[in-house]
Every structure is written in C-alpha cells, then in structure tokens.
PDB file of C-alpha atoms and ligand atoms in Angstrom:
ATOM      1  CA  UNK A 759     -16.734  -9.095   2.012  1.00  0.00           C
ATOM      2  CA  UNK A 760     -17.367  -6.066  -0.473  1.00  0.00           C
ATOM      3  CA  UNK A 761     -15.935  -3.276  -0.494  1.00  0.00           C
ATOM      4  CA  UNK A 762     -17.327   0.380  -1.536  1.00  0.00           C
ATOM      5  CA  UNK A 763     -15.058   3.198  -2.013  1.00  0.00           C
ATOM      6  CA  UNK A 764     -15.861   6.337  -0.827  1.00  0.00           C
ATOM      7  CA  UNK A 765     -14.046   9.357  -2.275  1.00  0.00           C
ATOM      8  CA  UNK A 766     -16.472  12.140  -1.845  1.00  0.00           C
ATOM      9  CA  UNK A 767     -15.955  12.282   1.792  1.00  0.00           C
ATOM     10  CA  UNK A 768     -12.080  12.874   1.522  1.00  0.00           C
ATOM     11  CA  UNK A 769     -12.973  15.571  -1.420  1.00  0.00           C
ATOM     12  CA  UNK A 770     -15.549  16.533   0.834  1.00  0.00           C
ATOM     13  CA  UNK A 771     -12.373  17.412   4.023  1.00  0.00           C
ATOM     14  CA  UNK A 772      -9.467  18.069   1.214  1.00  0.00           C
ATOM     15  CA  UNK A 773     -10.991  19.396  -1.934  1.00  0.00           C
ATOM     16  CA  UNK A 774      -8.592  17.303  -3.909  1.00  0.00           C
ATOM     17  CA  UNK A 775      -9.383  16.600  -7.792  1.00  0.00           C
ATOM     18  CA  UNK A 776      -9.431  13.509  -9.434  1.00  0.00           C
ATOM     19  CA  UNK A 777      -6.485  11.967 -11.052  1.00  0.00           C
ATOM     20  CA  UNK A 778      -6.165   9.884 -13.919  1.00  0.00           C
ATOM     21  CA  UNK A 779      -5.140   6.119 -13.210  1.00  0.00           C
ATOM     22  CA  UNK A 780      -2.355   4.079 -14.626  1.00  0.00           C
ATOM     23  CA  UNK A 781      -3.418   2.150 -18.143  1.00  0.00           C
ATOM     24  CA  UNK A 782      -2.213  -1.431 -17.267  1.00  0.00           C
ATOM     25  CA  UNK A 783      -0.617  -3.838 -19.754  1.00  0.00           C
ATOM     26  CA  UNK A 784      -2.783  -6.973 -18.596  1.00  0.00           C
ATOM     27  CA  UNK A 785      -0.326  -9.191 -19.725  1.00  0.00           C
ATOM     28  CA  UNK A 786       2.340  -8.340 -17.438  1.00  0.00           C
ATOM     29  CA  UNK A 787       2.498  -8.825 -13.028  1.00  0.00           C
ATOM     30  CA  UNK A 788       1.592  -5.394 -11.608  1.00  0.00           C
ATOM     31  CA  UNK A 789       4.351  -5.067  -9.282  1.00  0.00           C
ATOM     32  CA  UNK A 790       7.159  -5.683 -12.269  1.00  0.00           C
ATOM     33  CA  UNK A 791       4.772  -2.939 -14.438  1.00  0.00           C
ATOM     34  CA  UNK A 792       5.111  -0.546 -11.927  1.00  0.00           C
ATOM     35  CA  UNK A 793       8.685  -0.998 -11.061  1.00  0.00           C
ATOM     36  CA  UNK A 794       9.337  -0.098 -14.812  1.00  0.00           C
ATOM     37  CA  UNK A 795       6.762   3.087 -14.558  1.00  0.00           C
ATOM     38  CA  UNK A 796       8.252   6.185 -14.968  1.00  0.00           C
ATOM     39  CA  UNK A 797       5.422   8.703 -12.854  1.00  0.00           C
ATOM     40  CA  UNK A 798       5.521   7.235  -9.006  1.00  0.00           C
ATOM     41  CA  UNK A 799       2.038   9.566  -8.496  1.00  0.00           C
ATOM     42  CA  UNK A 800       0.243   7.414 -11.425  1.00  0.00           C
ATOM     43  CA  UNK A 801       1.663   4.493  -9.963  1.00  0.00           C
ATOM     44  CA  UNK A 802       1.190   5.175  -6.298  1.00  0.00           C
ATOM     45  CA  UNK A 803       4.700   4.209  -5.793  1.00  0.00           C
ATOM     46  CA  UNK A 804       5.857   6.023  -2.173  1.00  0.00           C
ATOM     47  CA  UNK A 805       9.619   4.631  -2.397  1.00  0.00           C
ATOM     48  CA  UNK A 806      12.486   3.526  -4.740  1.00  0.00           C
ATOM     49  CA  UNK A 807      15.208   1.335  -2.388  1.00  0.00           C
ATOM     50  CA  UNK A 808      18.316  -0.507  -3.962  1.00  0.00           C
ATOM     51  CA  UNK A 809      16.606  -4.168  -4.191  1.00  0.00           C
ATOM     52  CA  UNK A 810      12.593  -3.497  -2.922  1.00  0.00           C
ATOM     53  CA  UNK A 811      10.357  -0.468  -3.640  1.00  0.00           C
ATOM     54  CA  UNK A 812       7.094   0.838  -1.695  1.00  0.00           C
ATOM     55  CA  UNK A 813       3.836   1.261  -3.059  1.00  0.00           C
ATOM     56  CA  UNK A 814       0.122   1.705  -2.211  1.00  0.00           C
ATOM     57  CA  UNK A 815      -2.156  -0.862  -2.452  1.00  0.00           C
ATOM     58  CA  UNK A 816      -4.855  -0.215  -4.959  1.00  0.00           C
ATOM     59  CA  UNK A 817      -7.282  -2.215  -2.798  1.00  0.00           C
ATOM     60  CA  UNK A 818      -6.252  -0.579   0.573  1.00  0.00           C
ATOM     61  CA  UNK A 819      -8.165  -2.564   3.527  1.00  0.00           C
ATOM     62  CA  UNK A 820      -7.844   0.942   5.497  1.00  0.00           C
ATOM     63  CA  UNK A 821      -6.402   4.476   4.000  1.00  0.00           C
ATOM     64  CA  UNK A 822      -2.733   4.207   4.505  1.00  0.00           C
ATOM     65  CA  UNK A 823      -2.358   0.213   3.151  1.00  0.00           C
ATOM     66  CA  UNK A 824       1.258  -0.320   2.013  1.00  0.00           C
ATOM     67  CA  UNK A 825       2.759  -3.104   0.154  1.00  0.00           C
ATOM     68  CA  UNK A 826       7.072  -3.936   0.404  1.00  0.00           C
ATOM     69  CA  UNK A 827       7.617  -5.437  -2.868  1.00  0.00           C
ATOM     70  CA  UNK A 828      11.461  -6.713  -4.266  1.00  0.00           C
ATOM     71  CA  UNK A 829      11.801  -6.245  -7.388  1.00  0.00           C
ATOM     72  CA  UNK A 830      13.368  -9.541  -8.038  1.00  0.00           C
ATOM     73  CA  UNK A 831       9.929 -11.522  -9.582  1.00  0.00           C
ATOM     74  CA  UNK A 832      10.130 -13.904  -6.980  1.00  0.00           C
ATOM     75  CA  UNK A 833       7.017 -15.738  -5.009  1.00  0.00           C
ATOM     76  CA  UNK A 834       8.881 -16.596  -1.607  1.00  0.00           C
ATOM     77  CA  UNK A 835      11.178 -14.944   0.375  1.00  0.00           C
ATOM     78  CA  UNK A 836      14.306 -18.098   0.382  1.00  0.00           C
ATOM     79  CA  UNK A 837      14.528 -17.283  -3.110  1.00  0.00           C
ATOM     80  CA  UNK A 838      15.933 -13.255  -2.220  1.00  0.00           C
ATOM     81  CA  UNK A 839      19.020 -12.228  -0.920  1.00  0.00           C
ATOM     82  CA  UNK A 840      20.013 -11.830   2.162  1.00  0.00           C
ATOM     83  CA  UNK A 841      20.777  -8.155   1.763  1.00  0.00           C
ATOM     84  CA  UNK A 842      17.279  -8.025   0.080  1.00  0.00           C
ATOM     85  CA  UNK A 843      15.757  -9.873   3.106  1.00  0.00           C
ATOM     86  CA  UNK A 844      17.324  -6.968   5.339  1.00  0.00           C
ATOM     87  CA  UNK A 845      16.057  -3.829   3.238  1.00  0.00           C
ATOM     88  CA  UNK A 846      12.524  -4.953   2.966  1.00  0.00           C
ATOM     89  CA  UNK A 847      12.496  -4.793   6.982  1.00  0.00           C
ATOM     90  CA  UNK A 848      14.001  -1.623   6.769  1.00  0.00           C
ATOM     91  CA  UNK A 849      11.016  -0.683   4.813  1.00  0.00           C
ATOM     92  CA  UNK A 850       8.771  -2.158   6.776  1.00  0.00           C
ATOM     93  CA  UNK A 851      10.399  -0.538   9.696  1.00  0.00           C
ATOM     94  CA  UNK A 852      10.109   2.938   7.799  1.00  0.00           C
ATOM     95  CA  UNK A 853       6.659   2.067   6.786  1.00  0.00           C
ATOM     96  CA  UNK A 854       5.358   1.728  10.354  1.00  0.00           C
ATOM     97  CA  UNK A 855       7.061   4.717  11.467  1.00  0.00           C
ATOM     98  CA  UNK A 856       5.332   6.781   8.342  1.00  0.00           C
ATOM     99  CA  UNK A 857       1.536   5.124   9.008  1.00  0.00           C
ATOM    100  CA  UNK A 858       1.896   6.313  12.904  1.00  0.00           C
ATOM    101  CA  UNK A 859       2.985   9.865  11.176  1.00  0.00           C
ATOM    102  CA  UNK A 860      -0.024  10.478   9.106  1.00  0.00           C
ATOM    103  CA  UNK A 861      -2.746   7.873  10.951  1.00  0.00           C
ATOM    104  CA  UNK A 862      -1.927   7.767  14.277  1.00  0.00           C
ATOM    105  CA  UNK A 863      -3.637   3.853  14.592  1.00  0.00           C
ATOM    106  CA  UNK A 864      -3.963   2.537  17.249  1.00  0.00           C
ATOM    107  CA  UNK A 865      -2.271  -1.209  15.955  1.00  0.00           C
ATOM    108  CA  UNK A 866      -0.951  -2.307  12.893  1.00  0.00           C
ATOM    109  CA  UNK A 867      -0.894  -5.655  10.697  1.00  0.00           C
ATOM    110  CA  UNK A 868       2.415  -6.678   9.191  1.00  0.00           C
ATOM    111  CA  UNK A 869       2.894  -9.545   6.733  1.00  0.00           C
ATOM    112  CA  UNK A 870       3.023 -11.523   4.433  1.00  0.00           C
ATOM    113  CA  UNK A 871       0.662 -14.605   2.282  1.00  0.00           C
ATOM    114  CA  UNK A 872       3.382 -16.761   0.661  1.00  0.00           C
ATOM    115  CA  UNK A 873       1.131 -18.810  -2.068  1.00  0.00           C
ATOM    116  CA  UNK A 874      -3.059 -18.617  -2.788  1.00  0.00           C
ATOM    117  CA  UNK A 875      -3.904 -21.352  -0.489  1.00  0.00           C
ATOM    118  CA  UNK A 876      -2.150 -18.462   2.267  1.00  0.00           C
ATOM    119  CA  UNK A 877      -4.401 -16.038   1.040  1.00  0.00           C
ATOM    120  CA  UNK A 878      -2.071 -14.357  -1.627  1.00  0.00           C
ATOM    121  CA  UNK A 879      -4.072 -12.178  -4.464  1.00  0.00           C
ATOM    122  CA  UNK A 880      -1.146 -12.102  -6.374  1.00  0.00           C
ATOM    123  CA  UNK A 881       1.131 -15.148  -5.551  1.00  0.00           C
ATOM    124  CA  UNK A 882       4.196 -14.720  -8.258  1.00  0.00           C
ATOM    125  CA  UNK A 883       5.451 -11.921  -7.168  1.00  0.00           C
ATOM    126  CA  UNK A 884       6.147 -11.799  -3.272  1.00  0.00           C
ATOM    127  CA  UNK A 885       4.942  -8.733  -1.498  1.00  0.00           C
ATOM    128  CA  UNK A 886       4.412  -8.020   2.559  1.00  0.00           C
ATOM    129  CA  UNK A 887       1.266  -5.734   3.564  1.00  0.00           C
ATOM    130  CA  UNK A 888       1.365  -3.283   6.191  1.00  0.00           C
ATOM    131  CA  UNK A 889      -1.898  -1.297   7.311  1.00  0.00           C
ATOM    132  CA  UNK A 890      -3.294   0.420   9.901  1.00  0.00           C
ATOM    133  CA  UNK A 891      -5.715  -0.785  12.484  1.00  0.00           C
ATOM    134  CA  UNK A 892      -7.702   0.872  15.061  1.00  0.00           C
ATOM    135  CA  UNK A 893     -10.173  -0.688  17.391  1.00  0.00           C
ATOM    136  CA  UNK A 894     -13.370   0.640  15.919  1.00  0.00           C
ATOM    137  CA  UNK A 895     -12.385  -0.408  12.606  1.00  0.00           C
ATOM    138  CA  UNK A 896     -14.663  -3.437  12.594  1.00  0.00           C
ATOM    139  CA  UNK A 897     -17.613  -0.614  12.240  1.00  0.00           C
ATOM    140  CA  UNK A 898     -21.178  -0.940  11.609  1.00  0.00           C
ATOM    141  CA  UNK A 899     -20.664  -1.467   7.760  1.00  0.00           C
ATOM    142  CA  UNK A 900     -18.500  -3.840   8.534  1.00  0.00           C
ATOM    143  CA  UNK A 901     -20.050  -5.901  11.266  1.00  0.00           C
ATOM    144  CA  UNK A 902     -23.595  -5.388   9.616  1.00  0.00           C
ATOM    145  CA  UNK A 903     -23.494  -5.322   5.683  1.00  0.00           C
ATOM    146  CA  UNK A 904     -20.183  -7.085   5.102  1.00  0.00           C
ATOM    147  CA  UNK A 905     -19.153  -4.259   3.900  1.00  0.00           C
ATOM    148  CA  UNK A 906     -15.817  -1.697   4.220  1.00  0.00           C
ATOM    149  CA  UNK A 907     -16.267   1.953   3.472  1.00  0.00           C
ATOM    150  CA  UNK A 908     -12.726   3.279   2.388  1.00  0.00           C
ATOM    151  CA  UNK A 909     -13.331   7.355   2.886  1.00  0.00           C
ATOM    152  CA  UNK A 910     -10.304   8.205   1.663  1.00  0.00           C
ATOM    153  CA  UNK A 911      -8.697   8.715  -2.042  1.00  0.00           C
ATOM    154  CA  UNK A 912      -5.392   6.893  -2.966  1.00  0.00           C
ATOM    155  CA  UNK A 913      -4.308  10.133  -4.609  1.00  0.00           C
ATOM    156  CA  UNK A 914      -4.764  12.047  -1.382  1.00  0.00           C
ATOM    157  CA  UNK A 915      -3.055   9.013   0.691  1.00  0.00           C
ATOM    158  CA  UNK A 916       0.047   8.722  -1.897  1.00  0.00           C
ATOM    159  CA  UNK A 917       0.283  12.651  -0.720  1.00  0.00           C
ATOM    160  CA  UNK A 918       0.369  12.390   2.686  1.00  0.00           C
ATOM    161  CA  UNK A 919       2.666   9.141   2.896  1.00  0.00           C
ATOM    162  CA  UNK A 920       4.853  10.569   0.333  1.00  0.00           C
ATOM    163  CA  UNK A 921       6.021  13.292   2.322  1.00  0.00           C
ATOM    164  CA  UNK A 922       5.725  12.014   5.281  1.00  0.00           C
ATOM    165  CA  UNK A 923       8.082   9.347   3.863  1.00  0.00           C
ATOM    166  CA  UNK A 924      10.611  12.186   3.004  1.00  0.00           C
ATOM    167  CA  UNK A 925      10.513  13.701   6.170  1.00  0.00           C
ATOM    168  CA  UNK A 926      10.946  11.168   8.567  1.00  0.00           C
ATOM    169  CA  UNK A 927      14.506   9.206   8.714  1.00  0.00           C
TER     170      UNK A 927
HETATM  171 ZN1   ZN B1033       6.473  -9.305 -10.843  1.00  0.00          ZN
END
C-alpha cells in the first residue's frame, strides 16, 4: 500500500508554514539519533521520560501516530528493565489519553512488532506504535487505489500533541 501525503489541505485549515526537516546521519538507528538531538520540533520528539522518550512517527498511518521508544538500543522488551517496562506503559497510557485530546477517534491500535518477520521497519531498536483509528478510516483511497491520504502536516501534529501533552496529567 502507498502512501501520498497531503499537506496542502492542513495549510489549507491552519495556514501553517513549512519547516525544515532533520539532516540524518545514515549511519546511525534513528531512534538513538534523535534521542541525542538537541531541537524536539526538528525531531518531532513530544516527550523526554527518565528511561523511554515519545516521538512522532515520520510515516504516521493516521495524523496523530506515536511511537514509545527506550532509549536503551535494545530489539525486545526482556532485555529492559523492569522499571523501564513500567514507564513505557505510562507513556502509552499518557499517549492514549493525549490522541483522544486532540483526535477524538473513535478506537485506537496499541503495539508492538518485535523482529521483521513481525512486521518491524526498524527491528534493532524496540519501539511500540500507538495511532488513532476511526471507522471510516478504511476510505475510498484506501479501499480503491491502495492508497492512504495523510491530510495533515507532522509539524502541525507535533503542535497539537505537544501541548496537549503538557496539559493533560
Ligand atoms: Zn537505537
């Protein structure tokens, strides 16, 4: 399935400018690049915990896609802490709480894909997903062209989440 981006309709509602992207060393895992990043915005970081951070995923299946990443570079979750283990659901907990904020969805998917053969994109560095769902999400594009039409900016979703993030406990 392809999917086309489609920024001019959230300029179009929030008349929000573009914004330069992060210059990636290529070398290094994304998640440990970021957690060393200094500018959260450029990074699309949302939160900084004690052991696991939150961040936007750059290829959101719907506007509002997080990822709970450790920072420990580790691909499975027996190989964190248990106090890690117990933050990342508190993030996930916080998440959920912040995507019903801003989204309102009607459902949600939470998880994990420990390893490629689970469906992983990147499989060294553990990471759970959360997104939001709503029951006409499966649209036209979708169901006809194999297709997924993402109308809103990741600058303008790091925004909302952000604050929303700050605001609720
Ligand atoms: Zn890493």
């Amino acid at each position: 399935m392809e999917t086309i981006f489609a920024p001019w309709r959230g300029e179009y509602i929030n008349g929000i400018g573009n914004h330069a992207k992060n210059p990636d060393n290529p070398q290094e895992c994304v998640f440990c690049s970021a957690i060393k990043a200094t500018d959260d915005f450029e990074r699309y970081i949302i939160y900084r915990g004690i052991n696991a951070f939150v961040i936007l995923n750059l290829y959101p299946y719907n506007n509002g896609h997080m990822l709970i990443i450790p920072y420990n570079h580790v691909s499975d979750l027996s190989q964190l802490n248990t106090e890690t283990h117990h933050e990342m659901m508190d993030l996930i907990v916080k998440a959920q709480k912040v995507l019903q904020d801003v989204y309102h969805p009607h459902g949600m998917n939470i998880g994990a894909n420990i390893g490629t053969a689970a469906g992983a994109g990147i499989d060294q560095h553990l990471h759970f997903h959360i997104l939001p769902r709503w029951t006409a999400d499966v649209n036209f594009m979708t169901t006809i062209g194999q297709t997924r039409v993402i109308p809103e900016k990741l600058d303008e979703t790091w925004k909302k989440i952000r604050a929303s993030w700050q605001k609720i406990d």
